[in-house]
CSV table of C-alpha atoms in Angstrom, one decimal:
chain,number,residue,atom,x,y,z
U,604,UNK,CA,47.5,-128.0,38.1
U,605,UNK,CA,45.8,-125.7,40.5
U,606,UNK,CA,45.1,-122.2,39.4
U,607,UNK,CA,44.6,-120.2,42.6
U,608,UNK,CA,43.2,-116.8,43.2
U,609,UNK,CA,45.8,-114.3,44.3
U,610,UNK,CA,46.0,-114.6,48.1
U,611,UNK,CA,47.1,-110.9,48.3
U,612,UNK,CA,43.8,-109.5,47.0
U,613,UNK,CA,43.3,-105.9,48.2
U,614,UNK,CA,39.5,-106.1,48.2
U,615,UNK,CA,37.5,-104.9,51.2
U,616,UNK,CA,34.1,-105.7,49.7
U,617,UNK,CA,32.0,-108.8,50.2
U,618,UNK,CA,31.0,-111.2,47.5
U,619,UNK,CA,27.4,-110.0,47.9
U,620,UNK,CA,28.3,-106.8,46.1
U,621,UNK,CA,28.0,-107.0,42.3
U,622,UNK,CA,31.3,-107.3,40.4
U,623,UNK,CA,32.7,-106.8,36.9
U,624,UNK,CA,35.5,-109.0,35.5
U,625,UNK,CA,38.0,-108.1,32.9
U,626,UNK,CA,39.7,-111.2,31.5
U,627,UNK,CA,43.0,-111.2,29.8
U,628,UNK,CA,43.1,-108.6,27.0
U,629,UNK,CA,45.6,-107.6,24.5
U,630,UNK,CA,47.0,-104.3,25.7
U,631,UNK,CA,44.3,-102.2,27.3
U,632,UNK,CA,43.4,-104.2,30.4
U,633,UNK,CA,45.4,-102.1,32.8
U,634,UNK,CA,44.0,-98.8,31.5
U,635,UNK,CA,40.4,-100.1,31.6
U,636,UNK,CA,40.8,-101.3,35.2
U,637,UNK,CA,42.0,-97.9,36.2
U,638,UNK,CA,39.0,-96.3,34.6
U,639,UNK,CA,36.7,-98.7,36.4
U,640,UNK,CA,38.3,-97.8,39.7
U,641,UNK,CA,37.5,-94.1,39.0
U,642,UNK,CA,34.0,-95.1,38.2
U,643,UNK,CA,33.7,-97.1,41.4
U,644,UNK,CA,35.0,-94.2,43.5
U,645,UNK,CA,32.2,-91.9,42.1
U,646,UNK,CA,29.4,-94.4,41.9
U,647,UNK,CA,26.5,-94.4,44.5
U,648,UNK,CA,26.4,-98.2,44.3
U,649,UNK,CA,29.5,-100.2,45.3
U,650,UNK,CA,30.9,-102.9,43.1
U,651,UNK,CA,34.0,-105.1,42.9
U,652,UNK,CA,36.5,-105.1,40.1
U,653,UNK,CA,38.1,-108.5,39.2
U,654,UNK,CA,41.0,-109.1,36.7
U,655,UNK,CA,42.5,-112.2,35.4
U,656,UNK,CA,45.5,-113.2,33.2
U,657,UNK,CA,47.4,-116.4,32.4
U,658,UNK,CA,50.6,-114.7,33.5
U,659,UNK,CA,51.7,-112.8,36.6
U,660,UNK,CA,51.0,-109.2,35.6
U,661,UNK,CA,51.3,-107.1,38.7
U,662,UNK,CA,51.1,-103.9,36.7
U,663,UNK,CA,47.7,-105.0,35.6
U,664,UNK,CA,46.6,-106.5,38.9
U,665,UNK,CA,47.3,-103.4,40.9
U,666,UNK,CA,44.1,-101.8,39.6
U,667,UNK,CA,41.9,-104.8,40.5
U,668,UNK,CA,40.2,-105.6,43.8
U,669,UNK,CA,40.6,-109.3,43.2
U,670,UNK,CA,42.8,-111.2,40.7
U,671,UNK,CA,42.9,-114.7,39.3
U,672,UNK,CA,45.4,-116.6,37.3
U,673,UNK,CA,43.7,-118.1,34.2
U,674,UNK,CA,44.3,-121.7,33.3
U,675,UNK,CA,45.6,-122.3,29.8
U,676,UNK,CA,45.0,-125.3,27.6
U,677,UNK,CA,47.3,-124.5,24.7
U,678,UNK,CA,51.0,-124.8,24.4
U,679,UNK,CA,51.0,-121.3,22.9
U,680,UNK,CA,50.1,-120.1,26.4
U,681,UNK,CA,52.2,-122.4,28.4
U,682,UNK,CA,55.6,-124.1,28.5
U,683,UNK,CA,54.8,-127.4,26.6
U,684,UNK,CA,56.8,-129.5,29.1
U,685,UNK,CA,55.0,-128.0,32.0
U,686,UNK,CA,51.7,-128.9,30.5
U,687,UNK,CA,52.8,-132.5,29.9
U,688,UNK,CA,54.0,-132.8,33.4
U,689,UNK,CA,50.9,-131.3,35.0
U,690,UNK,CA,49.5,-133.6,37.7
U,691,UNK,CA,45.9,-132.5,36.9
U,692,UNK,CA,44.1,-131.9,33.6
U,693,UNK,CA,43.8,-128.3,32.8
U,694,UNK,CA,40.4,-126.8,33.2
U,695,UNK,CA,39.1,-124.8,30.2
U,696,UNK,CA,39.6,-121.1,30.7
U,697,UNK,CA,35.9,-120.3,30.2
U,698,UNK,CA,34.9,-122.9,32.8
U,699,UNK,CA,37.3,-121.6,35.4
U,700,UNK,CA,36.2,-118.0,34.9
U,701,UNK,CA,32.5,-119.0,35.0
U,702,UNK,CA,32.9,-120.9,38.3
U,703,UNK,CA,34.8,-118.1,40.0
U,704,UNK,CA,32.5,-115.5,38.5
U,705,UNK,CA,29.5,-117.2,40.1
U,706,UNK,CA,31.2,-117.2,43.4
U,707,UNK,CA,32.0,-113.5,43.2
U,708,UNK,CA,28.5,-112.3,42.0
U,709,UNK,CA,29.9,-111.1,38.7
U,710,UNK,CA,27.3,-109.3,36.6
U,711,UNK,CA,29.5,-108.2,33.6
U,712,UNK,CA,32.4,-110.1,32.0
U,713,UNK,CA,34.5,-108.6,29.3
U,714,UNK,CA,36.4,-111.5,27.7
U,715,UNK,CA,39.3,-109.8,26.0
U,716,UNK,CA,41.5,-111.9,23.7
U,717,UNK,CA,39.7,-115.2,24.0
U,718,UNK,CA,36.2,-114.2,22.9
U,719,UNK,CA,35.3,-117.1,20.8
U,720,UNK,CA,36.0,-119.6,23.6
U,721,UNK,CA,33.6,-117.8,25.9
U,722,UNK,CA,31.1,-117.1,23.2
U,723,UNK,CA,30.7,-120.8,22.5
U,724,UNK,CA,29.5,-121.1,26.1
U,725,UNK,CA,27.2,-118.0,26.1
U,726,UNK,CA,24.2,-120.0,27.4
U,727,UNK,CA,26.0,-121.0,30.5
U,728,UNK,CA,27.0,-117.4,31.3
U,729,UNK,CA,23.5,-116.1,30.6
U,730,UNK,CA,22.0,-118.8,32.9
U,731,UNK,CA,24.4,-117.6,35.6
U,732,UNK,CA,23.1,-114.0,35.2
U,733,UNK,CA,26.3,-112.7,33.7
U,734,UNK,CA,26.3,-110.1,30.9
U,735,UNK,CA,28.9,-111.6,28.5
U,736,UNK,CA,30.8,-109.2,26.3
U,737,UNK,CA,32.8,-110.9,23.6
U,738,UNK,CA,32.6,-108.4,20.8
U,739,UNK,CA,29.6,-110.1,19.0
U,740,UNK,CA,26.8,-112.3,19.9
U,741,UNK,CA,27.6,-115.5,18.1
U,742,UNK,CA,30.7,-117.6,17.3
U,743,UNK,CA,29.9,-117.3,13.6
U,744,UNK,CA,30.1,-113.5,13.7
U,745,UNK,CA,33.4,-113.5,15.6
U,746,UNK,CA,34.9,-116.0,13.2
U,747,UNK,CA,34.0,-113.8,10.2
U,748,UNK,CA,35.4,-110.7,11.9
U,749,UNK,CA,38.7,-112.5,12.5
U,750,UNK,CA,38.9,-113.7,8.9
U,751,UNK,CA,39.6,-110.5,6.9
U,752,UNK,CA,38.7,-112.0,3.6
U,753,UNK,CA,35.3,-113.4,4.8
U,754,UNK,CA,34.8,-110.0,6.6
U,755,UNK,CA,35.3,-108.1,3.3
U,756,UNK,CA,32.8,-110.4,1.5
U,757,UNK,CA,30.2,-109.9,4.2
U,758,UNK,CA,30.7,-106.1,4.0
U,759,UNK,CA,30.0,-106.2,0.3
U,760,UNK,CA,26.8,-108.2,1.0
U,761,UNK,CA,25.6,-105.3,3.2
U,762,UNK,CA,26.8,-102.5,0.9
U,763,UNK,CA,29.3,-101.3,3.4
U,764,UNK,CA,32.3,-99.5,1.8
U,765,UNK,CA,35.3,-101.8,2.5
U,766,UNK,CA,38.9,-102.0,1.3
U,767,UNK,CA,39.1,-104.5,-1.6
U,768,UNK,CA,41.2,-107.6,-1.1
U,769,UNK,CA,42.2,-110.7,-3.1
U,770,UNK,CA,43.3,-113.9,-1.3
U,771,UNK,CA,46.4,-115.9,-2.2
U,772,UNK,CA,47.7,-119.1,-0.7
U,773,UNK,CA,50.9,-119.6,-2.8
U,774,UNK,CA,53.3,-117.8,-5.0
U,775,UNK,CA,51.5,-118.8,-8.2
U,776,UNK,CA,48.3,-117.2,-7.0
U,777,UNK,CA,50.2,-114.1,-5.9
U,778,UNK,CA,51.9,-113.6,-9.2
U,779,UNK,CA,48.6,-114.1,-11.0
U,780,UNK,CA,47.0,-111.4,-8.9
U,781,UNK,CA,50.0,-109.1,-9.5
U,782,UNK,CA,49.6,-109.6,-13.2
U,783,UNK,CA,46.0,-108.4,-13.0
U,784,UNK,CA,46.2,-105.7,-10.3
U,785,UNK,CA,49.8,-104.6,-10.4
U,786,UNK,CA,49.1,-101.3,-12.1
U,787,UNK,CA,48.3,-99.7,-8.7
U,788,UNK,CA,49.9,-99.2,-5.3
U,789,UNK,CA,49.5,-102.5,-3.4
U,790,UNK,CA,50.0,-103.9,0.0
U,791,UNK,CA,49.8,-107.4,1.6
U,792,UNK,CA,48.6,-108.7,5.0
U,793,UNK,CA,47.6,-112.0,6.6
U,794,UNK,CA,44.0,-113.2,6.4
U,795,UNK,CA,44.1,-113.3,10.3
U,796,UNK,CA,46.3,-111.4,12.6
U,797,UNK,CA,46.7,-108.4,14.9
U,798,UNK,CA,49.1,-105.4,15.5
U,799,UNK,CA,49.9,-105.0,11.8
U,800,UNK,CA,51.8,-108.3,11.9
U,801,UNK,CA,52.6,-109.4,8.3
U,802,UNK,CA,51.5,-106.1,6.7
U,803,UNK,CA,53.8,-104.7,4.0
U,804,UNK,CA,53.4,-102.0,1.4
U,805,UNK,CA,54.8,-103.3,-1.9
U,806,UNK,CA,57.1,-101.4,-4.2
U,807,UNK,CA,57.9,-101.6,-7.8
U,808,UNK,CA,55.9,-104.1,-10.0
U,809,UNK,CA,56.1,-104.6,-13.7
U,810,UNK,CA,53.4,-103.6,-16.2
U,811,UNK,CA,54.2,-104.3,-19.9
U,812,UNK,CA,57.9,-104.3,-19.3
U,813,UNK,CA,57.9,-101.1,-17.3
U,814,UNK,CA,58.3,-100.7,-13.6
U,815,UNK,CA,55.4,-98.9,-11.9
U,816,UNK,CA,54.8,-97.8,-8.3
U,817,UNK,CA,57.2,-96.4,-5.7
U,818,UNK,CA,60.8,-97.6,-5.5
U,819,UNK,CA,61.7,-99.1,-2.2
U,820,UNK,CA,65.4,-99.6,-1.4
U,821,UNK,CA,66.7,-103.1,-1.0
U,822,UNK,CA,68.0,-102.3,2.5
U,823,UNK,CA,65.3,-99.9,3.6
U,824,UNK,CA,62.7,-102.4,4.7
U,825,UNK,CA,65.3,-104.0,7.0
U,826,UNK,CA,66.4,-100.7,8.5
U,827,UNK,CA,63.1,-98.8,8.7
U,828,UNK,CA,60.9,-101.7,9.7
U,829,UNK,CA,58.2,-99.5,11.1
U,830,UNK,CA,57.6,-98.1,7.7
U,831,UNK,CA,56.4,-101.5,6.5
U,832,UNK,CA,57.7,-101.1,2.9
U,833,UNK,CA,59.3,-103.8,0.8
U,834,UNK,CA,60.2,-104.2,-2.9
U,835,UNK,CA,57.7,-106.6,-4.5
U,836,UNK,CA,60.3,-108.8,-6.0
U,837,UNK,CA,62.0,-109.2,-2.6
U,838,UNK,CA,58.6,-110.0,-1.0
U,839,UNK,CA,57.9,-112.7,-3.6
U,840,UNK,CA,61.3,-114.2,-3.1
U,841,UNK,CA,61.0,-114.3,0.7
U,842,UNK,CA,57.5,-115.7,0.5
U,843,UNK,CA,58.5,-118.4,-2.0
U,844,UNK,CA,61.5,-119.5,0.0
U,845,UNK,CA,60.0,-119.3,3.5
U,846,UNK,CA,60.4,-122.4,5.7
U,847,UNK,CA,57.8,-120.9,8.0
U,848,UNK,CA,55.2,-120.6,5.2
U,849,UNK,CA,56.1,-124.0,3.9
U,850,UNK,CA,55.6,-125.7,7.3
U,851,UNK,CA,52.6,-123.6,8.3
U,852,UNK,CA,50.8,-122.1,5.3
U,853,UNK,CA,49.7,-118.5,5.9
U,854,UNK,CA,46.7,-117.3,3.8
U,855,UNK,CA,47.4,-113.8,2.7
U,856,UNK,CA,45.6,-110.9,1.1
U,857,UNK,CA,46.8,-108.6,-1.7
U,858,UNK,CA,45.1,-105.2,-1.4
U,859,UNK,CA,45.1,-101.8,-3.1
U,860,UNK,CA,47.1,-99.4,-0.8
U,861,UNK,CA,44.7,-96.6,0.2
U,862,UNK,CA,46.4,-93.2,0.4
U,863,UNK,CA,44.0,-91.4,2.7
U,864,UNK,CA,43.8,-90.8,6.4
U,865,UNK,CA,43.5,-93.9,8.6
U,866,UNK,CA,41.1,-93.8,11.6
U,867,UNK,CA,40.7,-95.9,14.7
U,868,UNK,CA,37.2,-95.8,16.2
U,869,UNK,CA,36.5,-97.1,19.7
U,870,UNK,CA,32.9,-98.2,20.0
U,871,UNK,CA,30.6,-99.2,22.9
U,872,UNK,CA,27.8,-101.2,21.3
U,873,UNK,CA,24.9,-103.5,22.2
U,874,UNK,CA,23.7,-106.2,19.8
U,875,UNK,CA,24.5,-104.1,16.7
U,876,UNK,CA,23.6,-100.7,18.0
U,877,UNK,CA,26.3,-98.1,18.6
U,878,UNK,CA,25.8,-96.5,22.0
U,879,UNK,CA,28.9,-94.4,22.2
U,880,UNK,CA,32.0,-93.9,20.0
U,881,UNK,CA,35.2,-91.8,19.8
U,882,UNK,CA,37.2,-91.4,16.6
U,883,UNK,CA,40.9,-90.8,16.3
U,884,UNK,CA,43.6,-90.5,13.8
U,885,UNK,CA,47.4,-90.3,14.1
U,886,UNK,CA,49.9,-87.9,12.7
U,887,UNK,CA,53.5,-88.6,13.7
U,888,UNK,CA,53.3,-89.4,17.5
U,889,UNK,CA,50.1,-87.4,18.1
U,890,UNK,CA,46.6,-88.9,18.3
U,891,UNK,CA,43.8,-86.6,17.3
U,892,UNK,CA,40.7,-87.4,19.3
U,893,UNK,CA,37.2,-86.4,18.4
U,894,UNK,CA,34.1,-87.4,16.6
U,895,UNK,CA,34.1,-87.5,12.8
U,896,UNK,CA,30.6,-87.9,11.4
U,897,UNK,CA,31.8,-89.0,7.9
U,898,UNK,CA,33.7,-91.9,9.6
U,899,UNK,CA,30.8,-92.8,11.8
U,900,UNK,CA,28.5,-92.9,8.7
U,901,UNK,CA,30.5,-96.0,7.8
U,902,UNK,CA,30.9,-97.4,11.3
U,903,UNK,CA,27.3,-97.4,12.4
U,904,UNK,CA,25.9,-99.7,9.6
U,905,UNK,CA,29.1,-101.8,10.0
U,906,UNK,CA,28.4,-102.5,13.7
U,907,UNK,CA,24.8,-103.3,12.9
U,908,UNK,CA,25.7,-105.7,10.1
U,909,UNK,CA,28.0,-107.8,12.3
U,910,UNK,CA,25.8,-107.5,15.5
U,911,UNK,CA,28.8,-106.2,17.5
U,912,UNK,CA,28.3,-106.3,21.2
U,913,UNK,CA,30.6,-104.9,24.0
U,914,UNK,CA,33.5,-102.6,23.4
U,915,UNK,CA,35.2,-103.0,20.0
U,916,UNK,CA,37.5,-101.1,17.7
U,917,UNK,CA,37.2,-100.4,14.0
U,918,UNK,CA,39.8,-99.3,11.5
U,919,UNK,CA,39.0,-97.3,8.4
U,920,UNK,CA,41.1,-95.6,5.7
U,921,UNK,CA,40.2,-93.0,3.1
U,922,UNK,CA,40.7,-93.9,-0.5
U,923,UNK,CA,42.2,-91.6,-3.1
U,924,UNK,CA,38.9,-89.7,-3.4
U,925,UNK,CA,38.6,-89.2,0.3
U,926,UNK,CA,35.8,-91.7,0.9
U,927,UNK,CA,36.2,-93.8,4.1
U,928,UNK,CA,36.5,-97.5,3.7
U,929,UNK,CA,36.5,-100.1,6.4
U,930,UNK,CA,39.7,-102.1,7.0
U,931,UNK,CA,38.6,-104.3,9.9
U,932,UNK,CA,36.8,-104.8,13.2
U,933,UNK,CA,38.7,-105.9,16.3
U,934,UNK,CA,36.2,-107.7,18.5
U,935,UNK,CA,37.8,-106.3,21.7
U,936,UNK,CA,38.9,-102.9,23.1
U,937,UNK,CA,41.8,-101.3,21.3
U,938,UNK,CA,45.1,-100.6,23.0
U,939,UNK,CA,44.3,-96.9,22.7
U,940,UNK,CA,40.9,-96.9,24.4
U,941,UNK,CA,42.4,-94.9,27.3
U,942,UNK,CA,42.9,-92.0,24.9
U,943,UNK,CA,39.2,-91.4,25.0
U,944,UNK,CA,39.4,-90.2,28.6
U,945,UNK,CA,41.0,-87.0,27.5
U,946,UNK,CA,38.0,-86.1,25.3
U,947,UNK,CA,35.7,-85.9,28.3
U,948,UNK,CA,34.1,-89.2,27.4
U,949,UNK,CA,35.6,-92.3,29.0
U,950,UNK,CA,34.2,-95.1,26.9
U,951,UNK,CA,35.1,-97.8,29.5
U,952,UNK,CA,33.1,-95.9,32.1
U,953,UNK,CA,30.2,-95.2,29.7
U,954,UNK,CA,29.9,-98.9,28.8
U,955,UNK,CA,30.3,-100.5,32.2
U,956,UNK,CA,28.1,-97.9,34.1
U,957,UNK,CA,25.3,-98.9,31.7
U,958,UNK,CA,25.9,-102.6,31.9
U,959,UNK,CA,26.0,-102.5,35.7
U,960,UNK,CA,22.8,-100.5,35.8
U,961,UNK,CA,24.3,-97.4,37.2
U,962,UNK,CA,23.2,-95.2,34.3
U,963,UNK,CA,20.5,-95.3,31.6
U,964,UNK,CA,21.3,-96.6,28.2
U,965,UNK,CA,23.7,-94.2,26.4
U,966,UNK,CA,22.4,-92.4,23.4
U,967,UNK,CA,25.1,-91.9,20.7
U,968,UNK,CA,23.9,-88.4,19.7
U,969,UNK,CA,24.2,-87.2,23.3
U,970,UNK,CA,27.6,-88.8,23.8
U,971,UNK,CA,28.9,-87.2,20.6
U,972,UNK,CA,28.0,-83.7,22.0
U,973,UNK,CA,30.0,-84.4,25.1
U,974,UNK,CA,33.3,-85.1,23.2
U,975,UNK,CA,35.8,-82.3,23.3
U,976,UNK,CA,38.4,-82.7,20.4
U,977,UNK,CA,41.9,-82.9,21.7
U,978,UNK,CA,45.4,-84.1,20.9
U,979,UNK,CA,47.1,-86.9,22.9
U,980,UNK,CA,50.7,-88.1,23.0
U,981,UNK,CA,51.4,-91.5,24.6
U,982,UNK,CA,54.3,-92.0,26.9
U,983,UNK,CA,56.1,-95.0,28.3
U,984,UNK,CA,55.8,-95.8,32.0
U,985,UNK,CA,58.0,-98.2,34.0
U,986,UNK,CA,56.5,-100.5,36.6
U,987,UNK,CA,58.6,-102.5,39.0
U,988,UNK,CA,57.8,-106.2,38.7
U,989,UNK,CA,58.6,-108.6,41.6
U,990,UNK,CA,59.8,-112.1,40.8
U,991,UNK,CA,57.0,-114.6,40.7
U,992,UNK,CA,58.1,-118.0,42.0
U,993,UNK,CA,55.1,-119.7,40.5
U,994,UNK,CA,56.1,-119.0,36.9
């Protein structure tokens, strides 16, 4: 199966110009490409902006100078029958991107959602003169970041305050954990996952014959799904009788539910050093953007411990005493990285201007001084999508 470049590229530059490439991301690829176009328009040195995705995404591609359709080697990415009927073997995504990147004089590649696949081939990208940004600098580090239980254990090894968690793989293990830790507010989430998938706050549990914790209505968790609340007994029953879990076991974590403020921190980093960061927290529909030193006091050693590299996001939450604890690292830019533009510090531009050699290495203390605290509300924008006959 041939994966062609888009024949309608709107580039006017030559391949001799340096280029940056944003491969398929989760939800921030479009915003980051727009920021790069702004950077390009104000830069003294010209560069090309390339984007790729495994699907036709014109709302993303409109902000790139050149676009490519990524090959896909898993049935999760493609229609299974189409894969079986393909006349040609599918080229690995990383290999396709590397070959096209070499042709286009790419100097910086942000891998987005498939970081481990690229990271395993780091030597090939380095040999091609490409600055590879996967979120960390080794496959092992990325795997620990993705495994929330292993992540918590490594945080403990580095004395980083982290949310406690206990793993369970079946109902018996869950009930045993509840018998030990059920005296406190609890929540559950998968060992691996994104976008709060599988996260639930648990309601009433029994301690010495008495129900403790907050009461969650039997119907409430079906009606107010965004609240992510469920009665503990109902969760156990659903988990115990799940065909999905039986066919594809899902390791889960039981955790104390932390009652304090949750923060998302967007971070530009290089081999464990924080170069720039913006903190934000949400109340209702409003994002509060700024730079909270108490939060950064946890984030800075965290980034160092995991050797994070590129643009990543961190989640923290305060405990009952107000102390910030790490929840997780996402080894890619957050969906809300564009919010940083309103603070006077566009982290996409800060990172890529440095990696392209347009600016000196950012200094965190200087960047922090440039941040103007603000409030941001996200809005929905409609984009017309033309039919793609290749899909």
